[in-house]
């Protein structure tokens, strides 16, 4: 019998991560177990750790694992895990911050340029042979000299701010409190900031405190020249209000990497010309995903070596 700690793998994490988990632990693959009940009946008392996706977690596991010590989440967002329940059961939780910050900032600026210049739409325009037949594509917006309002000036938000300035944009931000050492003007009121900016970019975590904070009032304040970008969580947006604003051109357009219902995003978005859509690709680069997987493993190894978690959230 191996003396490696036994863990559950509750999501189909990438191969490099699974290989490393196998090296350090006895891994029970819950995510693809043909009979989950039978697996639990066999291994539950021996499970001391979980490697999970931060976005979703099987509720039945909270009470099913009497000797669970730690949940290591893949992703900076961990809104799929009930941290308060974990705390009450003395279960530690970790996530994978920082290692994905650059990739997230890159896709944010990429989506902004794609939306301003309608890059996906112009690509289709060419592929459909319309350039020769119908002439030049209509003129579009640009980022230079425009104002960006960042909702959530955290690790990712700060990197977006730096890159936005490289594009000669001016930065404002909104959060629950001003950050003393950040140079950008702070808005306590999100609607007031939306009124002022040309680009509203949301990079907040999911959860109750950010639920639907981007609502009809905020979108209305952003106005017909304003663009909205969401790379944080779909739950922070009132999608019905966003769809209404896009259809009525109350805002100029939106670039979205996250949705309420993933992976089955509302198909109402698909028919709109003034959107750029991305299937939750924020951190989806080879390098970044490798680093996220590595951090998932290192958090578990640290815990079972009796050391503090590297990136704890609880
Ligand atoms: O509110 P503050 O000052 O704690 O700022 C945080 C902000 N934030 C909020 N802003 C407005 N209303 C809220 N209810 C609210 N709750 C949090 O979001 C902070 O500036 C930012 C989150 O930053 P970090 O914790 O450093 O996270 P990071 O690494 O930037 O990732 C953000 C999110 C992830 O949670 C995933 O959902 C997504 O990006 O990938």
mmCIF file of C-alpha atoms and ligand atoms in Angstrom:
data_model
loop_
_atom_site.group_PDB
_atom_site.id
_atom_site.type_symbol
_atom_site.label_atom_id
_atom_site.label_comp_id
_atom_site.label_asym_id
_atom_site.label_seq_id
_atom_site.Cartn_x
_atom_site.Cartn_y
_atom_site.Cartn_z
ATOM 1 C CA UNK A 1 0.000 0.000 0.000
ATOM 2 C CA UNK A 2 1.402 3.390 -1.018
ATOM 3 C CA UNK A 3 1.921 5.969 1.712
ATOM 4 C CA UNK A 4 1.198 8.835 -0.672
ATOM 5 C CA UNK A 5 -1.694 11.060 0.457
ATOM 6 C CA UNK A 6 -4.912 10.227 -1.350
ATOM 7 C CA UNK A 7 -6.698 12.984 -3.215
ATOM 8 C CA UNK A 8 -9.742 13.443 -5.420
ATOM 9 C CA UNK A 9 -9.438 15.109 -8.797
ATOM 10 C CA UNK A 10 -12.798 16.760 -9.410
ATOM 11 C CA UNK A 11 -12.035 18.439 -12.741
ATOM 12 C CA UNK A 12 -10.278 17.327 -15.898
ATOM 13 C CA UNK A 13 -7.188 19.450 -15.302
ATOM 14 C CA UNK A 14 -4.483 19.554 -17.945
ATOM 15 C CA UNK A 15 -2.162 16.640 -18.482
ATOM 16 C CA UNK A 16 1.015 18.190 -17.035
ATOM 17 C CA UNK A 17 -0.896 18.892 -13.828
ATOM 18 C CA UNK A 18 -2.424 15.417 -13.657
ATOM 19 C CA UNK A 19 0.987 13.801 -14.292
ATOM 20 C CA UNK A 20 2.522 15.796 -11.440
ATOM 21 C CA UNK A 21 -0.398 14.968 -9.141
ATOM 22 C CA UNK A 22 0.113 11.272 -9.912
ATOM 23 C CA UNK A 23 3.755 11.604 -8.965
ATOM 24 C CA UNK A 24 3.018 12.985 -5.506
ATOM 25 C CA UNK A 25 -0.359 11.528 -4.616
ATOM 26 C CA UNK A 26 -2.678 8.598 -5.066
ATOM 27 C CA UNK A 27 -5.212 10.299 -7.308
ATOM 28 C CA UNK A 28 -8.835 9.188 -7.551
ATOM 29 C CA UNK A 29 -10.436 10.637 -10.661
ATOM 30 C CA UNK A 30 -13.853 11.753 -9.504
ATOM 31 C CA UNK A 31 -14.520 13.897 -12.569
ATOM 32 C CA UNK A 32 -14.778 10.932 -14.929
ATOM 33 C CA UNK A 33 -15.673 8.132 -12.524
ATOM 34 C CA UNK A 34 -18.381 5.985 -14.123
ATOM 35 C CA UNK A 35 -19.983 5.449 -10.711
ATOM 36 C CA UNK A 36 -19.266 8.414 -8.421
ATOM 37 C CA UNK A 37 -21.249 6.967 -5.510
ATOM 38 C CA UNK A 38 -19.294 3.727 -5.622
ATOM 39 C CA UNK A 39 -15.998 5.635 -5.775
ATOM 40 C CA UNK A 40 -16.938 7.675 -2.707
ATOM 41 C CA UNK A 41 -18.096 4.594 -0.811
ATOM 42 C CA UNK A 42 -14.693 3.060 -1.413
ATOM 43 C CA UNK A 43 -12.315 5.978 -0.818
ATOM 44 C CA UNK A 44 -14.114 8.770 1.095
ATOM 45 C CA UNK A 45 -12.503 8.226 4.535
ATOM 46 C CA UNK A 46 -9.013 8.165 2.983
ATOM 47 C CA UNK A 47 -9.339 11.393 0.965
ATOM 48 C CA UNK A 48 -7.242 14.198 2.466
ATOM 49 C CA UNK A 49 -7.082 16.607 -0.462
ATOM 50 C CA UNK A 50 -8.887 17.740 -3.591
ATOM 51 C CA UNK A 51 -7.553 19.227 -6.816
ATOM 52 C CA UNK A 52 -10.452 21.175 -8.292
ATOM 53 C CA UNK A 53 -11.491 23.810 -10.757
ATOM 54 C CA UNK A 54 -12.140 27.119 -8.997
ATOM 55 C CA UNK A 55 -15.246 27.650 -11.080
ATOM 56 C CA UNK A 56 -17.326 24.652 -10.074
ATOM 57 C CA UNK A 57 -17.434 22.137 -7.252
ATOM 58 C CA UNK A 58 -19.704 19.208 -6.435
ATOM 59 C CA UNK A 59 -21.755 20.212 -3.385
ATOM 60 C CA UNK A 60 -22.085 16.630 -2.169
ATOM 61 C CA UNK A 61 -18.353 16.492 -1.440
ATOM 62 C CA UNK A 62 -18.449 18.981 1.442
ATOM 63 C CA UNK A 63 -20.099 16.470 3.752
ATOM 64 C CA UNK A 64 -18.852 13.257 2.168
ATOM 65 C CA UNK A 65 -15.161 13.498 3.064
ATOM 66 C CA UNK A 66 -14.637 13.367 6.848
ATOM 67 C CA UNK A 67 -10.845 13.664 6.652
ATOM 68 C CA UNK A 68 -10.557 16.353 4.001
ATOM 69 C CA UNK A 69 -7.808 18.869 4.802
ATOM 70 C CA UNK A 70 -7.279 20.943 1.681
ATOM 71 C CA UNK A 71 -8.831 21.988 -1.652
ATOM 72 C CA UNK A 72 -6.387 23.276 -4.263
ATOM 73 C CA UNK A 73 -8.248 25.233 -6.948
ATOM 74 C CA UNK A 74 -7.118 25.705 -10.541
ATOM 75 C CA UNK A 75 -7.870 29.368 -11.345
ATOM 76 C CA UNK A 76 -7.641 32.696 -9.571
ATOM 77 C CA UNK A 77 -11.432 32.731 -9.180
ATOM 78 C CA UNK A 78 -12.664 30.286 -6.573
ATOM 79 C CA UNK A 79 -16.313 31.293 -6.478
ATOM 80 C CA UNK A 80 -17.301 27.684 -7.191
ATOM 81 C CA UNK A 81 -16.006 26.689 -3.758
ATOM 82 C CA UNK A 82 -17.876 27.595 -0.578
ATOM 83 C CA UNK A 83 -15.021 29.061 1.405
ATOM 84 C CA UNK A 84 -17.152 29.681 4.494
ATOM 85 C CA UNK A 85 -18.184 25.998 4.592
ATOM 86 C CA UNK A 86 -14.538 24.983 4.175
ATOM 87 C CA UNK A 87 -13.487 27.296 7.000
ATOM 88 C CA UNK A 88 -16.156 25.859 9.294
ATOM 89 C CA UNK A 89 -14.777 22.383 8.595
ATOM 90 C CA UNK A 90 -11.171 23.511 8.955
ATOM 91 C CA UNK A 91 -10.464 22.731 5.296
ATOM 92 C CA UNK A 92 -7.784 24.898 3.701
ATOM 93 C CA UNK A 93 -8.356 26.377 0.227
ATOM 94 C CA UNK A 94 -5.861 27.688 -2.321
ATOM 95 C CA UNK A 95 -6.118 29.267 -5.783
ATOM 96 C CA UNK A 96 -3.668 30.190 -8.578
ATOM 97 C CA UNK A 97 -3.242 33.983 -8.569
ATOM 98 C CA UNK A 98 -0.425 35.980 -10.217
ATOM 99 C CA UNK A 99 0.705 33.292 -12.672
ATOM 100 C CA UNK A 100 -2.193 34.167 -14.984
ATOM 101 C CA UNK A 101 -2.137 37.938 -14.563
ATOM 102 C CA UNK A 102 -0.142 38.709 -17.729
ATOM 103 C CA UNK A 103 -2.191 36.378 -19.914
ATOM 104 C CA UNK A 104 -5.395 37.928 -18.550
ATOM 105 C CA UNK A 105 -4.122 41.436 -19.233
ATOM 106 C CA UNK A 106 -3.091 40.428 -22.752
ATOM 107 C CA UNK A 107 -6.488 39.048 -23.654
ATOM 108 C CA UNK A 108 -8.186 42.104 -22.185
ATOM 109 C CA UNK A 109 -6.268 44.474 -24.438
ATOM 110 C CA UNK A 110 -6.652 42.035 -27.319
ATOM 111 C CA UNK A 111 -10.417 42.033 -26.921
ATOM 112 C CA UNK A 112 -10.463 45.813 -26.676
ATOM 113 C CA UNK A 113 -8.574 46.258 -29.932
ATOM 114 C CA UNK A 114 -10.647 43.541 -31.587
ATOM 115 C CA UNK A 115 -13.828 45.324 -30.537
ATOM 116 C CA UNK A 116 -12.675 48.847 -31.378
ATOM 117 C CA UNK A 117 -11.475 47.846 -34.847
ATOM 118 C CA UNK A 118 -13.999 44.994 -35.381
ATOM 119 C CA UNK A 119 -11.170 42.600 -36.227
ATOM 120 C CA UNK A 120 -13.263 39.387 -36.168
ATOM 121 C CA UNK A 121 -15.934 41.072 -38.296
ATOM 122 C CA UNK A 122 -13.442 42.399 -40.859
ATOM 123 C CA UNK A 123 -11.881 38.959 -41.081
ATOM 124 C CA UNK A 124 -15.292 37.517 -41.983
ATOM 125 C CA UNK A 125 -15.866 40.423 -44.407
ATOM 126 C CA UNK A 126 -12.756 39.420 -46.337
ATOM 127 C CA UNK A 127 -13.406 35.682 -46.194
ATOM 128 C CA UNK A 128 -16.869 36.255 -47.635
ATOM 129 C CA UNK A 129 -15.305 38.118 -50.579
ATOM 130 C CA UNK A 130 -17.146 41.299 -49.714
ATOM 131 C CA UNK A 131 -14.207 43.735 -49.846
ATOM 132 C CA UNK A 132 -13.943 43.584 -53.649
ATOM 133 C CA UNK A 133 -17.698 43.673 -54.121
ATOM 134 C CA UNK A 134 -18.851 46.123 -51.482
ATOM 135 C CA UNK A 135 -15.762 48.273 -50.923
ATOM 136 C CA UNK A 136 -13.960 49.311 -47.762
ATOM 137 C CA UNK A 137 -15.269 48.324 -44.350
ATOM 138 C CA UNK A 138 -16.810 51.231 -42.364
ATOM 139 C CA UNK A 139 -14.517 53.343 -40.176
ATOM 140 C CA UNK A 140 -14.185 52.267 -36.562
ATOM 141 C CA UNK A 141 -13.161 53.505 -33.106
ATOM 142 C CA UNK A 142 -9.681 53.453 -31.534
ATOM 143 C CA UNK A 143 -8.218 53.263 -28.050
ATOM 144 C CA UNK A 144 -5.738 56.146 -28.232
ATOM 145 C CA UNK A 145 -6.691 59.083 -26.046
ATOM 146 C CA UNK A 146 -9.784 57.371 -24.658
ATOM 147 C CA UNK A 147 -10.730 56.909 -21.018
ATOM 148 C CA UNK A 148 -10.848 53.438 -19.496
ATOM 149 C CA UNK A 149 -12.704 52.724 -16.266
ATOM 150 C CA UNK A 150 -11.487 49.546 -14.603
ATOM 151 C CA UNK A 151 -13.976 47.780 -12.353
ATOM 152 C CA UNK A 152 -11.713 45.849 -9.993
ATOM 153 C CA UNK A 153 -8.201 47.276 -9.874
ATOM 154 C CA UNK A 154 -6.655 44.094 -8.490
ATOM 155 C CA UNK A 155 -3.666 42.124 -9.717
ATOM 156 C CA UNK A 156 -5.116 41.806 -13.231
ATOM 157 C CA UNK A 157 -6.723 45.244 -13.233
ATOM 158 C CA UNK A 158 -3.379 46.887 -12.479
ATOM 159 C CA UNK A 159 -1.693 45.094 -15.392
ATOM 160 C CA UNK A 160 -4.552 46.138 -17.670
ATOM 161 C CA UNK A 161 -4.059 49.713 -16.464
ATOM 162 C CA UNK A 162 -0.353 49.595 -17.377
ATOM 163 C CA UNK A 163 -1.047 48.207 -20.836
ATOM 164 C CA UNK A 164 -3.903 50.647 -21.430
ATOM 165 C CA UNK A 165 -1.509 53.500 -20.694
ATOM 166 C CA UNK A 166 0.905 52.074 -23.260
ATOM 167 C CA UNK A 167 -1.999 52.571 -25.680
ATOM 168 C CA UNK A 168 -2.211 56.204 -24.521
ATOM 169 C CA UNK A 169 -5.452 55.711 -22.587
ATOM 170 C CA UNK A 170 -6.278 57.429 -19.310
ATOM 171 C CA UNK A 171 -7.227 55.175 -16.403
ATOM 172 C CA UNK A 172 -9.990 55.495 -13.795
ATOM 173 C CA UNK A 173 -11.057 52.756 -11.430
ATOM 174 C CA UNK A 174 -13.863 51.553 -9.223
ATOM 175 C CA UNK A 175 -13.672 49.134 -6.292
ATOM 176 C CA UNK A 176 -15.061 48.945 -2.793
ATOM 177 C CA UNK A 177 -12.378 51.262 -1.507
ATOM 178 C CA UNK A 178 -9.720 53.646 -2.843
ATOM 179 C CA UNK A 179 -6.187 52.277 -3.042
ATOM 180 C CA UNK A 180 -3.924 54.801 -1.434
ATOM 181 C CA UNK A 181 -0.853 54.202 -3.552
ATOM 182 C CA UNK A 182 -2.470 53.907 -6.958
ATOM 183 C CA UNK A 183 -2.162 57.029 -9.105
ATOM 184 C CA UNK A 184 -5.492 56.701 -10.944
ATOM 185 C CA UNK A 185 -8.653 58.631 -10.018
ATOM 186 C CA UNK A 186 -10.997 56.509 -7.885
ATOM 187 C CA UNK A 187 -14.772 56.371 -8.226
ATOM 188 C CA UNK A 188 -16.759 55.018 -5.306
ATOM 189 C CA UNK A 189 -19.849 55.103 -7.503
ATOM 190 C CA UNK A 190 -19.722 52.757 -10.492
ATOM 191 C CA UNK A 191 -22.465 54.575 -12.403
ATOM 192 C CA UNK A 192 -20.619 57.882 -12.009
ATOM 193 C CA UNK A 193 -17.482 56.297 -13.446
ATOM 194 C CA UNK A 194 -19.449 54.730 -16.316
ATOM 195 C CA UNK A 195 -20.760 58.194 -17.218
ATOM 196 C CA UNK A 196 -17.206 59.496 -17.586
ATOM 197 C CA UNK A 197 -15.426 56.705 -19.461
ATOM 198 C CA UNK A 198 -15.323 55.402 -23.041
ATOM 199 C CA UNK A 199 -14.398 51.881 -22.005
ATOM 200 C CA UNK A 200 -15.742 50.062 -18.965
ATOM 201 C CA UNK A 201 -13.657 46.975 -18.222
ATOM 202 C CA UNK A 202 -14.771 44.528 -15.547
ATOM 203 C CA UNK A 203 -12.220 42.299 -13.807
ATOM 204 C CA UNK A 204 -13.960 41.493 -10.555
ATOM 205 C CA UNK A 205 -14.334 38.074 -8.917
ATOM 206 C CA UNK A 206 -17.669 36.271 -8.842
ATOM 207 C CA UNK A 207 -19.792 35.898 -5.725
ATOM 208 C CA UNK A 208 -22.567 37.752 -3.971
ATOM 209 C CA UNK A 209 -20.830 41.127 -3.632
ATOM 210 C CA UNK A 210 -20.307 41.524 -7.381
ATOM 211 C CA UNK A 211 -23.519 39.888 -8.552
ATOM 212 C CA UNK A 212 -25.080 41.965 -11.388
ATOM 213 C CA UNK A 213 -23.169 45.132 -10.455
ATOM 214 C CA UNK A 214 -23.009 45.908 -14.184
ATOM 215 C CA UNK A 215 -26.719 46.589 -14.605
ATOM 216 C CA UNK A 216 -29.025 48.612 -16.863
ATOM 217 C CA UNK A 217 -28.250 51.839 -15.013
ATOM 218 C CA UNK A 218 -24.481 51.401 -15.423
ATOM 219 C CA UNK A 219 -24.824 50.495 -19.115
ATOM 220 C CA UNK A 220 -27.100 53.436 -19.686
ATOM 221 C CA UNK A 221 -24.495 55.691 -18.068
ATOM 222 C CA UNK A 222 -21.786 54.241 -20.330
ATOM 223 C CA UNK A 223 -23.811 55.488 -23.273
ATOM 224 C CA UNK A 224 -23.964 54.986 -27.051
ATOM 225 C CA UNK A 225 -20.259 55.724 -27.596
ATOM 226 C CA UNK A 226 -19.166 53.474 -24.728
ATOM 227 C CA UNK A 227 -17.719 49.973 -24.910
ATOM 228 C CA UNK A 228 -18.028 47.283 -22.246
ATOM 229 C CA UNK A 229 -15.496 44.494 -21.693
ATOM 230 C CA UNK A 230 -15.848 41.602 -19.251
ATOM 231 C CA UNK A 231 -12.990 39.254 -18.422
ATOM 232 C CA UNK A 232 -13.903 38.679 -14.755
ATOM 233 C CA UNK A 233 -17.077 36.720 -14.168
ATOM 234 C CA UNK A 234 -20.361 36.494 -16.071
ATOM 235 C CA UNK A 235 -22.295 36.757 -12.825
ATOM 236 C CA UNK A 236 -21.190 40.385 -12.367
ATOM 237 C CA UNK A 237 -23.336 41.411 -15.342
ATOM 238 C CA UNK A 238 -27.077 41.580 -15.814
ATOM 239 C CA UNK A 239 -26.965 39.776 -19.173
ATOM 240 C CA UNK A 240 -30.548 40.631 -20.082
ATOM 241 C CA UNK A 241 -29.747 44.321 -19.587
ATOM 242 C CA UNK A 242 -26.526 43.939 -21.576
ATOM 243 C CA UNK A 243 -28.320 42.233 -24.475
ATOM 244 C CA UNK A 244 -30.978 44.953 -24.445
ATOM 245 C CA UNK A 245 -28.302 47.680 -24.473
ATOM 246 C CA UNK A 246 -26.444 46.016 -27.355
ATOM 247 C CA UNK A 247 -29.600 45.484 -29.414
ATOM 248 C CA UNK A 248 -30.790 49.050 -28.958
ATOM 249 C CA UNK A 249 -27.270 50.514 -29.366
ATOM 250 C CA UNK A 250 -27.574 52.123 -25.943
ATOM 251 C CA UNK A 251 -23.890 51.156 -25.751
ATOM 252 C CA UNK A 252 -21.514 50.911 -28.719
ATOM 253 C CA UNK A 253 -20.429 47.328 -28.172
ATOM 254 C CA UNK A 254 -19.121 44.651 -25.853
ATOM 255 C CA UNK A 255 -16.253 42.184 -25.762
ATOM 256 C CA UNK A 256 -16.953 39.236 -23.511
ATOM 257 C CA UNK A 257 -14.747 36.389 -22.336
ATOM 258 C CA UNK A 258 -17.099 35.269 -19.554
ATOM 259 C CA UNK A 259 -20.798 34.502 -19.473
ATOM 260 C CA UNK A 260 -23.552 33.664 -17.076
ATOM 261 C CA UNK A 261 -24.080 30.207 -18.442
ATOM 262 C CA UNK A 262 -20.809 28.608 -19.464
ATOM 263 C CA UNK A 263 -20.137 26.861 -21.766
ATOM 264 C CA UNK A 264 -23.651 27.376 -23.133
ATOM 265 C CA UNK A 265 -23.623 31.164 -23.424
ATOM 266 C CA UNK A 266 -26.876 32.857 -24.338
ATOM 267 C CA UNK A 267 -27.205 32.439 -28.138
ATOM 268 C CA UNK A 268 -28.788 35.899 -28.314
ATOM 269 C CA UNK A 269 -25.200 37.197 -28.366
ATOM 270 C CA UNK A 270 -24.316 35.254 -31.501
ATOM 271 C CA UNK A 271 -26.409 37.307 -33.902
ATOM 272 C CA UNK A 272 -25.091 40.695 -32.782
ATOM 273 C CA UNK A 273 -22.629 42.655 -34.920
ATOM 274 C CA UNK A 274 -21.421 44.887 -32.095
ATOM 275 C CA UNK A 275 -19.891 42.152 -29.950
ATOM 276 C CA UNK A 276 -16.643 40.203 -29.850
ATOM 277 C CA UNK A 277 -17.021 36.868 -28.089
ATOM 278 C CA UNK A 278 -14.402 34.628 -26.531
ATOM 279 C CA UNK A 279 -15.051 31.264 -24.830
ATOM 280 C CA UNK A 280 -13.442 31.995 -21.428
ATOM 281 C CA UNK A 281 -9.946 32.072 -22.887
ATOM 282 C CA UNK A 282 -8.432 34.581 -20.453
ATOM 283 C CA UNK A 283 -5.753 32.315 -19.013
ATOM 284 C CA UNK A 284 -5.808 29.793 -21.841
ATOM 285 C CA UNK A 285 -2.214 29.834 -23.043
ATOM 286 C CA UNK A 286 0.138 26.856 -22.890
ATOM 287 C CA UNK A 287 2.520 28.662 -20.565
ATOM 288 C CA UNK A 288 -0.032 30.112 -18.188
ATOM 289 C CA UNK A 289 -2.112 26.965 -17.886
ATOM 290 C CA UNK A 290 1.064 25.004 -17.178
ATOM 291 C CA UNK A 291 1.971 27.448 -14.418
ATOM 292 C CA UNK A 292 -1.535 27.280 -12.962
ATOM 293 C CA UNK A 293 -1.389 23.487 -12.890
ATOM 294 C CA UNK A 294 2.044 23.605 -11.320
ATOM 295 C CA UNK A 295 0.770 25.899 -8.573
ATOM 296 C CA UNK A 296 -2.201 23.594 -7.897
ATOM 297 C CA UNK A 297 0.287 20.777 -7.285
ATOM 298 C CA UNK A 298 2.739 22.874 -5.277
ATOM 299 C CA UNK A 299 -0.012 24.036 -2.923
ATOM 300 C CA UNK A 300 -0.979 20.431 -2.204
ATOM 301 C CA UNK A 301 2.637 19.345 -1.787
ATOM 302 C CA UNK A 302 3.291 22.248 0.588
ATOM 303 C CA UNK A 303 0.265 21.327 2.673
ATOM 304 C CA UNK A 304 1.184 17.653 2.974
ATOM 305 C CA UNK A 305 4.780 18.593 3.777
ATOM 306 C CA UNK A 306 3.403 20.506 6.750
ATOM 307 C CA UNK A 307 4.180 23.898 5.238
ATOM 308 C CA UNK A 308 1.821 26.853 4.739
ATOM 309 C CA UNK A 309 -0.088 26.994 1.451
ATOM 310 C CA UNK A 310 1.715 29.042 -1.195
ATOM 311 C CA UNK A 311 -1.413 30.921 -2.293
ATOM 312 C CA UNK A 312 -4.094 30.441 0.363
ATOM 313 C CA UNK A 313 -7.563 31.927 0.211
ATOM 314 C CA UNK A 314 -8.662 30.203 3.427
HETATM 315 O O1 LIG B 1 -13.160 46.131 -3.831
HETATM 316 P P1 LIG B 1 -11.667 46.007 -3.622
HETATM 317 O O2 LIG B 1 -11.023 47.314 -3.329
HETATM 318 O O3 LIG B 1 -11.286 44.879 -2.679
HETATM 319 O O4 LIG B 1 -11.078 45.608 -5.073
HETATM 320 C C1 LIG B 1 -11.200 44.305 -5.611
HETATM 321 C C2 LIG B 1 -12.312 44.250 -6.641
HETATM 322 N N1 LIG B 1 -13.593 43.887 -6.061
HETATM 323 C C3 LIG B 1 -14.696 44.639 -6.182
HETATM 324 N N2 LIG B 1 -14.928 45.798 -6.816
HETATM 325 C C4 LIG B 1 -16.176 46.325 -6.749
HETATM 326 N N3 LIG B 1 -17.184 45.736 -6.093
HETATM 327 C C5 LIG B 1 -17.002 44.576 -5.445
HETATM 328 N N4 LIG B 1 -18.012 44.006 -4.797
HETATM 329 C C6 LIG B 1 -15.699 43.974 -5.463
HETATM 330 N N5 LIG B 1 -15.175 42.844 -4.945
HETATM 331 C C7 LIG B 1 -13.889 42.803 -5.315
HETATM 332 O O5 LIG B 1 -11.900 43.234 -7.571
HETATM 333 C C8 LIG B 1 -9.959 44.004 -6.420
HETATM 334 O O6 LIG B 1 -9.365 45.181 -6.891
HETATM 335 C C9 LIG B 1 -10.469 43.200 -7.599
HETATM 336 C C10 LIG B 1 -10.038 41.762 -7.557
HETATM 337 O O7 LIG B 1 -8.664 41.726 -7.618
HETATM 338 P P2 LIG B 1 -7.783 40.494 -7.124
HETATM 339 O O8 LIG B 1 -8.376 39.908 -5.899
HETATM 340 O O9 LIG B 1 -6.361 40.934 -7.114
HETATM 341 O O10 LIG B 1 -8.017 39.393 -8.248
HETATM 342 P P3 LIG B 1 -7.313 39.238 -9.676
HETATM 343 O O11 LIG B 1 -6.153 38.329 -9.574
HETATM 344 O O12 LIG B 1 -7.110 40.572 -10.298
HETATM 345 O O13 LIG B 1 -8.478 38.446 -10.436
HETATM 346 C C11 LIG B 1 -9.784 39.035 -10.585
HETATM 347 C C12 LIG B 1 -10.782 38.087 -11.169
HETATM 348 C C13 LIG B 1 -10.793 36.664 -10.598
HETATM 349 O O14 LIG B 1 -11.415 36.568 -9.361
HETATM 350 C C14 LIG B 1 -11.545 35.894 -11.651
HETATM 351 O O15 LIG B 1 -12.919 36.030 -11.473
HETATM 352 C C15 LIG B 1 -11.136 36.611 -12.912
HETATM 353 O O16 LIG B 1 -10.543 37.856 -12.527
HETATM 354 O O17 LIG B 1 -10.228 35.823 -13.599
#
